Short mmCIF file of C-alpha atoms and ligand atoms in Angstrom, two decimals:
data_model
loop_
_atom_site.label_atom_id
_atom_site.label_comp_id
_atom_site.label_asym_id
_atom_site.label_seq_id
_atom_site.Cartn_x
_atom_site.Cartn_y
_atom_site.Cartn_z
CA UNK A 4 0.00 0.00 0.00
CA UNK A 5 2.88 2.28 0.78
CA UNK A 6 4.70 1.52 -2.48
CA UNK A 7 2.91 4.10 -4.71
CA UNK A 8 3.72 6.82 -2.17
CA UNK A 9 7.36 5.76 -2.01
CA UNK A 10 7.59 5.79 -5.82
CA UNK A 11 5.89 9.20 -5.96
CA UNK A 12 8.18 10.61 -3.28
CA UNK A 13 11.27 9.23 -5.04
CA UNK A 14 10.10 10.69 -8.36
CA UNK A 15 9.62 14.11 -6.79
CA UNK A 16 13.07 13.96 -5.15
CA UNK A 17 14.73 12.93 -8.45
CA UNK A 18 12.93 15.66 -10.37
CA UNK A 19 13.91 18.25 -7.78
CA UNK A 20 17.53 17.07 -7.85
CA UNK A 21 17.63 17.28 -11.65
CA UNK A 22 15.68 20.47 -12.22
CA UNK A 23 16.42 22.73 -9.25
CA UNK A 24 18.85 25.50 -10.20
CA UNK A 25 21.96 23.91 -8.66
CA UNK A 26 24.82 25.49 -10.59
CA UNK A 27 27.65 23.51 -8.95
CA UNK A 28 31.34 24.28 -8.73
CA UNK A 29 32.70 27.81 -9.34
CA UNK A 30 35.67 28.07 -11.67
CA UNK A 31 38.16 30.89 -11.94
CA UNK A 32 37.49 33.36 -14.74
CA UNK A 33 40.27 33.31 -17.30
CA UNK A 34 41.61 36.78 -18.09
CA UNK A 35 44.88 36.58 -20.06
CA UNK A 36 47.95 38.33 -18.65
CA UNK A 37 50.39 37.50 -21.43
CA UNK A 38 49.41 38.58 -24.90
CA UNK A 39 49.79 36.45 -28.03
CA UNK A 40 51.98 37.15 -31.05
CA UNK A 41 50.23 36.28 -34.33
CA UNK A 42 53.55 35.16 -35.80
CA UNK A 43 53.26 32.10 -33.50
CA UNK A 44 50.01 30.93 -35.06
CA UNK A 45 50.23 28.03 -37.51
CA UNK A 46 48.82 30.00 -40.45
CA UNK A 47 51.61 32.56 -40.03
CA UNK A 48 54.25 29.86 -39.67
CA UNK A 49 52.91 28.22 -42.83
CA UNK A 50 53.22 31.50 -44.75
CA UNK A 51 56.95 31.97 -44.09
CA UNK A 52 59.05 30.07 -46.63
CA UNK A 53 62.64 28.77 -46.47
CA UNK A 54 65.03 31.25 -48.07
CA UNK A 55 63.05 34.29 -46.86
CA UNK A 56 64.50 36.66 -44.26
CA UNK A 57 61.37 36.41 -42.10
CA UNK A 58 61.75 32.59 -42.11
CA UNK A 59 65.27 32.83 -40.64
CA UNK A 60 64.25 35.64 -38.27
CA UNK A 61 61.30 33.64 -36.97
CA UNK A 62 63.31 30.50 -36.14
CA UNK A 63 66.07 32.64 -34.58
CA UNK A 64 63.34 33.99 -32.31
CA UNK A 65 61.63 30.61 -31.73
CA UNK A 66 64.20 27.84 -32.38
CA UNK A 67 62.01 25.35 -30.45
CA UNK A 68 59.38 25.54 -33.23
CA UNK A 69 61.67 24.59 -36.11
CA UNK A 70 61.50 20.78 -35.95
CA UNK A 71 57.76 20.83 -35.18
CA UNK A 72 57.16 22.98 -38.25
CA UNK A 73 59.32 20.81 -40.45
CA UNK A 74 56.77 18.04 -39.75
CA UNK A 75 53.84 19.91 -41.30
CA UNK A 76 56.01 21.10 -44.22
CA UNK A 77 56.52 17.46 -45.20
CA UNK A 78 52.74 16.97 -45.64
CA UNK A 79 50.79 17.85 -48.81
CA UNK A 80 49.04 20.87 -47.23
CA UNK A 81 45.60 22.40 -46.77
CA UNK A 82 43.38 21.91 -49.88
CA UNK A 83 46.19 20.07 -51.67
CA UNK A 84 45.18 17.56 -54.42
CA UNK A 85 47.73 15.18 -52.87
CA UNK A 86 46.12 15.23 -49.43
CA UNK A 87 44.39 12.21 -47.91
CA UNK A 88 40.82 13.58 -48.02
CA UNK A 89 41.01 15.34 -51.39
CA UNK A 90 37.70 15.73 -53.20
CA UNK A 91 37.83 17.71 -56.40
CA UNK A 92 34.51 19.59 -56.25
CA UNK A 93 34.54 20.25 -52.50
CA UNK A 94 38.13 21.53 -52.52
CA UNK A 95 37.40 23.72 -55.53
CA UNK A 96 34.44 25.20 -53.64
CA UNK A 97 36.46 25.79 -50.45
CA UNK A 98 39.19 27.48 -52.48
CA UNK A 99 36.55 29.63 -54.17
CA UNK A 100 35.20 30.83 -50.82
CA UNK A 101 38.68 31.73 -49.56
CA UNK A 102 39.31 33.58 -52.83
CA UNK A 103 35.95 35.36 -52.69
CA UNK A 104 36.51 36.62 -49.13
CA UNK A 105 39.64 38.37 -50.42
CA UNK A 106 37.29 40.75 -52.26
CA UNK A 107 36.52 42.25 -48.85
CA UNK A 108 40.14 42.87 -47.85
CA UNK A 109 40.41 46.36 -49.43
CA UNK A 110 37.48 47.51 -47.26
CA UNK A 111 39.12 46.40 -44.04
CA UNK A 112 40.95 49.54 -42.94
CA UNK A 113 39.38 52.25 -40.89
CA UNK A 114 38.11 55.36 -42.63
CA UNK A 115 38.45 53.91 -46.13
CA UNK A 116 34.92 54.65 -47.29
CA UNK A 117 33.98 57.52 -44.99
CA UNK A 118 31.95 59.86 -47.19
CA UNK A 119 33.13 63.45 -47.52
CA UNK A 120 29.78 64.94 -46.59
CA UNK A 121 29.67 62.84 -43.43
CA UNK A 122 33.28 63.69 -42.62
CA UNK A 123 32.51 67.39 -42.51
CA UNK A 124 29.20 66.92 -40.72
CA UNK A 125 30.31 63.85 -38.74
CA UNK A 126 30.19 65.47 -35.32
CA UNK A 127 26.71 66.78 -35.92
CA UNK A 128 25.41 63.44 -37.17
CA UNK A 129 27.16 61.41 -34.53
CA UNK A 130 25.84 63.56 -31.69
CA UNK A 131 22.32 62.54 -32.65
CA UNK A 132 23.09 58.82 -32.33
CA UNK A 133 22.27 57.22 -29.02
CA UNK A 134 24.28 54.11 -28.10
CA UNK A 135 21.05 52.20 -27.55
CA UNK A 136 19.54 53.06 -30.92
CA UNK A 137 22.71 52.46 -32.94
CA UNK A 138 23.38 49.16 -31.13
CA UNK A 139 19.84 47.98 -31.85
CA UNK A 140 20.27 48.83 -35.53
CA UNK A 141 23.68 47.16 -35.89
CA UNK A 142 22.57 43.98 -34.12
CA UNK A 143 19.23 43.77 -35.92
CA UNK A 144 20.76 44.33 -39.34
CA UNK A 145 23.63 41.86 -38.74
CA UNK A 146 21.09 39.18 -37.78
CA UNK A 147 19.02 39.97 -40.84
CA UNK A 148 22.16 39.51 -42.96
CA UNK A 149 22.58 36.00 -41.52
CA UNK A 150 24.44 36.38 -38.22
CA UNK A 151 23.47 33.81 -35.61
CA UNK A 152 24.46 36.03 -32.69
CA UNK A 153 25.94 39.51 -32.22
CA UNK A 154 27.54 40.93 -29.08
CA UNK A 155 29.47 44.04 -28.13
CA UNK A 156 32.38 44.51 -25.74
CA UNK A 157 34.81 47.21 -24.77
CA UNK A 158 38.14 46.28 -26.33
CA UNK A 159 40.95 45.32 -23.96
CA UNK A 160 44.68 44.98 -24.63
CA UNK A 161 44.59 41.20 -24.25
CA UNK A 162 42.14 40.89 -27.14
CA UNK A 163 44.89 41.96 -29.53
CA UNK A 164 47.96 40.22 -30.89
CA UNK A 165 51.18 42.00 -30.04
CA UNK A 166 52.51 41.73 -33.61
CA UNK A 167 50.81 40.86 -36.89
CA UNK A 168 51.74 37.57 -38.54
CA UNK A 169 50.06 37.41 -41.96
CA UNK A 170 51.06 38.91 -45.29
CA UNK A 171 51.92 42.64 -45.20
CA UNK A 172 51.03 42.86 -41.49
CA UNK A 173 53.90 40.47 -40.64
CA UNK A 174 56.07 41.78 -37.80
CA UNK A 175 54.16 45.07 -37.48
CA UNK A 176 53.11 46.10 -33.99
CA UNK A 177 49.35 45.88 -33.58
CA UNK A 178 47.71 49.12 -32.46
CA UNK A 179 44.09 49.92 -31.75
CA UNK A 180 42.17 53.22 -31.63
CA UNK A 181 38.74 51.73 -31.20
CA UNK A 182 36.81 51.49 -27.97
CA UNK A 183 34.31 48.81 -28.98
CA UNK A 184 34.28 45.45 -30.71
CA UNK A 185 31.23 43.93 -32.41
CA UNK A 186 31.53 40.13 -32.42
CA UNK A 187 29.46 38.30 -35.02
CA UNK A 188 28.90 34.54 -35.20
CA UNK A 189 27.52 32.57 -38.14
CA UNK A 190 26.27 29.00 -37.95
CA UNK A 191 28.22 26.14 -39.55
CA UNK A 192 25.83 23.72 -41.25
CA UNK A 193 25.21 20.69 -39.01
CA UNK A 194 25.20 18.02 -41.74
CA UNK A 195 28.41 19.22 -43.41
CA UNK A 196 30.28 19.81 -40.13
CA UNK A 197 29.53 16.25 -39.01
CA UNK A 198 31.50 14.90 -41.98
CA UNK A 199 34.79 16.29 -40.57
CA UNK A 200 37.61 15.53 -41.26
CA UNK A 201 36.25 14.78 -44.73
CA UNK A 202 36.10 17.37 -47.52
CA UNK A 203 32.54 18.78 -47.00
CA UNK A 204 33.63 20.13 -43.60
CA UNK A 205 36.25 22.45 -45.10
CA UNK A 206 33.83 23.46 -47.85
CA UNK A 207 31.44 24.59 -45.10
CA UNK A 208 34.00 26.35 -42.89
CA UNK A 209 35.33 28.27 -45.92
CA UNK A 210 31.75 29.28 -46.79
CA UNK A 211 31.23 30.63 -43.29
CA UNK A 212 34.49 32.62 -43.40
CA UNK A 213 33.00 34.20 -46.49
CA UNK A 214 29.59 34.82 -44.89
CA UNK A 215 31.01 36.25 -41.67
CA UNK A 216 33.42 38.36 -43.76
CA UNK A 217 30.51 39.75 -45.77
CA UNK A 218 28.46 40.65 -42.67
CA UNK A 219 31.45 42.27 -40.94
CA UNK A 220 32.39 44.26 -44.05
CA UNK A 221 28.83 45.47 -44.62
CA UNK A 222 28.61 46.49 -40.95
CA UNK A 223 31.93 48.37 -41.06
CA UNK A 224 30.98 50.20 -44.26
CA UNK A 225 27.63 51.15 -42.74
CA UNK A 226 29.35 52.59 -39.67
CA UNK A 227 31.79 54.52 -41.86
CA UNK A 228 28.93 55.92 -43.90
CA UNK A 229 27.47 57.14 -40.62
CA UNK A 230 30.71 59.02 -39.93
CA UNK A 231 32.48 56.58 -37.58
CA UNK A 232 35.71 54.65 -37.86
CA UNK A 233 35.41 50.90 -38.22
CA UNK A 234 37.80 48.07 -39.04
CA UNK A 235 37.01 44.46 -39.93
CA UNK A 236 38.78 41.40 -38.54
CA UNK A 237 37.98 38.64 -40.99
CA UNK A 238 39.64 35.58 -42.53
CA UNK A 239 43.46 35.95 -42.62
CA UNK A 240 43.17 39.57 -41.42
CA UNK A 241 42.80 39.46 -37.67
CA UNK A 242 44.51 41.93 -35.33
CA UNK A 243 42.77 40.16 -32.48
CA UNK A 244 41.72 36.81 -31.07
CA UNK A 245 38.09 36.37 -32.09
CA UNK A 246 36.98 33.84 -29.41
CA UNK A 247 38.23 36.13 -26.61
CA UNK A 248 36.39 39.14 -28.04
CA UNK A 249 33.24 37.07 -28.59
CA UNK A 250 33.35 35.70 -25.04
CA UNK A 251 33.70 39.19 -23.57
CA UNK A 252 30.87 40.32 -25.85
CA UNK A 253 28.61 37.77 -24.15
CA UNK A 254 28.38 35.21 -26.95
CA UNK A 255 29.71 32.18 -25.06
CA UNK A 256 32.55 30.62 -23.06
CA UNK A 257 35.81 29.09 -24.25
CA UNK A 258 35.81 25.31 -24.03
CA UNK A 259 38.29 22.45 -23.98
CA UNK A 260 38.99 22.57 -27.72
CA UNK A 261 39.89 26.27 -27.45
CA UNK A 262 36.88 27.44 -29.43
CA UNK A 263 33.97 29.66 -28.45
CA UNK A 264 31.12 27.54 -27.04
CA UNK A 265 27.88 29.37 -27.81
CA UNK A 266 24.77 28.56 -25.77
CA UNK A 267 22.69 27.48 -28.79
CA UNK A 268 25.22 25.92 -31.22
CA UNK A 269 28.26 25.17 -29.08
CA UNK A 270 31.45 25.49 -31.16
CA UNK A 271 29.59 25.08 -34.47
CA UNK A 272 30.12 28.74 -35.47
CA UNK A 273 32.62 30.99 -37.21
CA UNK A 274 33.39 34.45 -35.83
CA UNK A 275 34.21 37.84 -37.33
CA UNK A 276 34.75 41.10 -35.46
CA UNK A 277 34.34 44.79 -36.28
CA UNK A 278 36.14 47.32 -34.08
CA UNK A 279 34.81 50.87 -34.05
CA UNK A 280 34.73 54.23 -32.27
CA UNK A 281 30.93 54.41 -32.65
CA UNK A 282 28.98 54.79 -29.38
CA UNK A 283 27.61 51.34 -28.56
CA UNK A 284 26.02 49.56 -25.64
CA UNK A 285 28.11 46.64 -24.35
CA UNK A 286 26.92 43.17 -23.30
CA UNK A 287 27.84 41.21 -20.19
CA UNK A 288 30.78 38.78 -20.75
CA UNK A 289 29.85 35.17 -21.48
CA UNK A 290 31.77 33.65 -18.55
CA UNK A 291 29.96 30.38 -17.94
CA UNK A 292 31.04 28.02 -15.19
CA UNK A 293 28.70 25.36 -16.48
CA UNK A 294 30.64 25.06 -19.78
CA UNK A 295 33.94 24.73 -17.92
CA UNK A 296 32.35 22.12 -15.63
CA UNK A 297 30.83 20.19 -18.55
CA UNK A 298 34.15 20.22 -20.47
CA UNK A 299 35.96 19.01 -17.33
CA UNK A 300 33.74 15.92 -17.34
CA UNK A 301 33.16 15.32 -21.05
CA UNK A 302 36.55 15.17 -22.86
CA UNK A 303 34.84 13.78 -25.98
CA UNK A 304 36.82 16.08 -28.30
CA UNK A 305 40.09 14.91 -26.71
CA UNK A 306 39.04 11.28 -27.11
CA UNK A 307 38.13 11.71 -30.78
CA UNK A 308 40.91 14.00 -32.00
CA UNK A 309 42.79 12.09 -34.73
CA UNK A 310 46.08 13.77 -33.78
CA UNK A 311 45.61 13.66 -29.97
CA UNK A 312 46.03 17.44 -29.90
CA UNK A 313 43.42 18.23 -27.24
CA UNK A 314 44.44 17.91 -23.57
CA UNK A 315 42.31 15.70 -21.33
CA UNK A 316 43.44 17.23 -18.01
CA UNK A 317 42.49 20.44 -16.22
CA UNK A 318 42.92 24.00 -17.54
CA UNK A 319 46.43 25.39 -17.07
CA UNK A 320 48.03 28.83 -17.18
CA UNK A 321 49.45 29.57 -20.63
CA UNK A 322 50.12 32.76 -22.59
CA UNK A 323 46.55 33.74 -23.39
CA UNK A 324 45.30 32.88 -19.89
CA UNK A 325 44.01 29.97 -17.82
CA UNK A 326 42.72 27.58 -20.48
CA UNK A 327 42.92 24.26 -22.21
CA UNK A 328 45.64 24.72 -24.80
CA UNK A 329 45.50 22.46 -27.81
CA UNK A 330 48.72 21.31 -29.46
CA UNK A 331 48.44 23.59 -32.49
CA UNK A 332 51.45 22.00 -34.20
CA UNK A 333 50.07 18.45 -34.25
CA UNK A 334 46.56 19.71 -35.11
CA UNK A 335 47.87 21.70 -38.08
CA UNK A 336 50.10 18.82 -39.21
CA UNK A 337 46.97 16.67 -39.36
CA UNK A 338 45.20 19.36 -41.42
CA UNK A 339 48.12 19.35 -43.88
CA UNK A 340 47.84 15.55 -44.11
CA UNK A 341 44.02 15.52 -44.50
CA UNK A 342 43.85 18.63 -46.69
CA UNK A 343 40.87 19.88 -44.66
CA UNK A 344 40.54 21.84 -41.43
CA UNK A 345 39.31 18.61 -39.82
CA UNK A 346 36.57 19.81 -37.41
CA UNK A 347 36.23 16.34 -35.85
CA UNK A 348 36.30 17.96 -32.39
CA UNK A 349 33.50 20.31 -33.42
CA UNK A 350 31.53 17.43 -34.95
CA UNK A 351 31.52 15.22 -31.84
CA UNK A 352 30.94 17.96 -29.24
CA UNK A 353 27.63 17.44 -27.38
CA UNK A 354 27.00 21.20 -27.61
CA UNK A 355 27.09 21.00 -31.44
CA UNK A 356 23.82 19.11 -31.82
CA UNK A 357 21.07 20.75 -33.84
CA UNK A 358 19.27 23.53 -31.99
CA UNK A 359 15.87 21.80 -31.85
CA UNK A 360 13.41 21.61 -28.94
CA UNK A 361 14.92 18.44 -27.46
CA UNK A 362 18.53 19.58 -27.58
CA UNK A 363 17.61 23.05 -26.34
CA UNK A 364 15.96 21.41 -23.32
CA UNK A 365 19.17 19.40 -22.66
CA UNK A 366 21.22 22.60 -23.01
CA UNK A 367 18.95 24.30 -20.49
CA UNK A 368 19.36 21.37 -18.07
CA UNK A 369 23.16 21.45 -18.46
CA UNK A 370 23.22 25.15 -17.61
CA UNK A 371 20.76 24.80 -14.77
CA UNK A 372 21.89 21.82 -12.71
CA UNK A 373 25.20 20.08 -12.02
CA UNK A 374 23.62 16.62 -11.56
CA UNK A 375 21.78 16.94 -14.88
CA UNK A 376 25.15 17.89 -16.43
CA UNK A 377 26.77 14.67 -15.20
CA UNK A 378 23.95 12.52 -16.54
CA UNK A 379 23.93 14.39 -19.88
CA UNK A 380 27.63 13.58 -20.45
CA UNK A 381 26.89 9.85 -20.12
CA UNK A 382 23.70 9.99 -22.17
CA UNK A 383 25.46 11.73 -25.05
CA UNK A 384 27.90 8.82 -25.30
CA UNK A 385 25.01 6.35 -25.03
CA UNK A 386 22.88 7.93 -27.78
CA UNK A 387 25.53 9.27 -30.16
CA UNK A 388 28.49 6.99 -29.36
CA UNK A 389 31.65 7.70 -27.42
CA UNK A 390 33.60 7.61 -30.70
CA UNK A 391 31.09 8.39 -33.43
CA UNK A 392 31.99 7.81 -37.08
CA UNK A 393 32.13 10.90 -39.34
CA UNK A 394 28.71 11.76 -40.79
CA UNK A 395 27.76 10.56 -44.27
CA UNK A 396 28.87 12.96 -46.99
CA UNK A 397 25.96 14.32 -49.07
CA UNK A 398 25.85 12.47 -52.43
CA UNK A 399 26.28 15.72 -54.39
CA UNK A 400 29.43 16.71 -52.49
CA UNK A 401 31.41 13.62 -53.46
S1 SF4 B 20 33.52 17.78 -26.74
FE1 SF4 B 20 33.10 17.92 -24.57
S2 SF4 B 20 35.04 18.53 -23.65
FE2 SF4 B 20 35.17 18.95 -25.81
S3 SF4 B 20 34.56 21.10 -26.01
FE3 SF4 B 20 32.73 19.83 -26.36
S4 SF4 B 20 31.77 19.70 -24.34
FE4 SF4 B 20 33.86 20.40 -24.02
S1 SF4 B 21 40.63 20.14 -35.64
FE1 SF4 B 21 40.94 17.90 -35.68
S2 SF4 B 21 43.11 17.62 -35.31
FE2 SF4 B 21 42.63 19.70 -34.68
S3 SF4 B 21 42.13 19.59 -32.50
FE3 SF4 B 21 40.19 19.35 -33.60
S4 SF4 B 21 39.94 17.14 -33.83
FE4 SF4 B 21 42.08 17.49 -33.33
#
């Protein structure tokens, strides 16, 4: 007779334990003390060629990187026809997106398109802009152009590289005159991302560099036409570290794989930034203990990384702050072998699932309750596999 009451009581207790707002452990907020030099990024190191002065200068400065870099130089390279995952159509499309985004490079610099009439009447026009109104317009328009999320932060020194590392910016000290940064994310297609490290994944990431580049460029030109300075930070032209700016602009937290983890799409986004002197209203930073806690338990990206580049321990202090630091050399060497930018870590991450009603409920539970979080880690392995195979490539992308 008592049994139904016991079952009912147990059910209520379990529901309370799972759904009460029990946030769990507090983690230290990671604010970088040492700033990063873009010349140390793998794309910069790939651009310097033997025989060039900057090649010799770089390895005089960082002799410890020489043998590690020789390893990736022996591989076919990103989008190479000799790479392991080469697919003719998909690689041609990825190359096309990277080429197309170059069309935006001339519009990158501040003041380039500021109209004469606005220059002379700039102060008058600008005085009539309220931060609230302009922010609403910029965010609304960026979303209409295809942004998934848009956030604004005050720029801090640690957002910026110390020195540039790509093309004509190589070795030049990075400076900034702009008070605000507008961080823009765009969604990476779920089906194509899941195929990583196969060719459709790089086709999709290249497309989203192009899309985010377009939105950032349009936004910067709009601000300039309104009489403000604005500068884009888009593919191959970053003065700053996009995930740090996006986190401080409230768009997410930085997870184990070193990428921005957004609340709705996890790491399945690309980011572009516009810096500006326009008056804007800032957002609260995206510090999120629940992401750090979930990543501490999950480790699925580390388990599935084909080059074992993702650490499976705790966060540590590195240049760039308290964080999980991936082994960028072994990751990039794998890219140069595969010919794609891999994305296996992004594909397997439990936060990357489609943003439908079911997954949004799980995301809410993960944020809300530390016991729910622990069960969700196990259930993700149960339903999707602890080591899932890459998703099936669409027939047309073969
Ligand atoms: S796979 Fe797991 S550990 Fe890795 S970033 Fe995603 S949630 Fe964090
Ligand atoms: S992109 Fe691929 S190789 Fe690089 S860290 Fe992620 S899973 Fe590993």
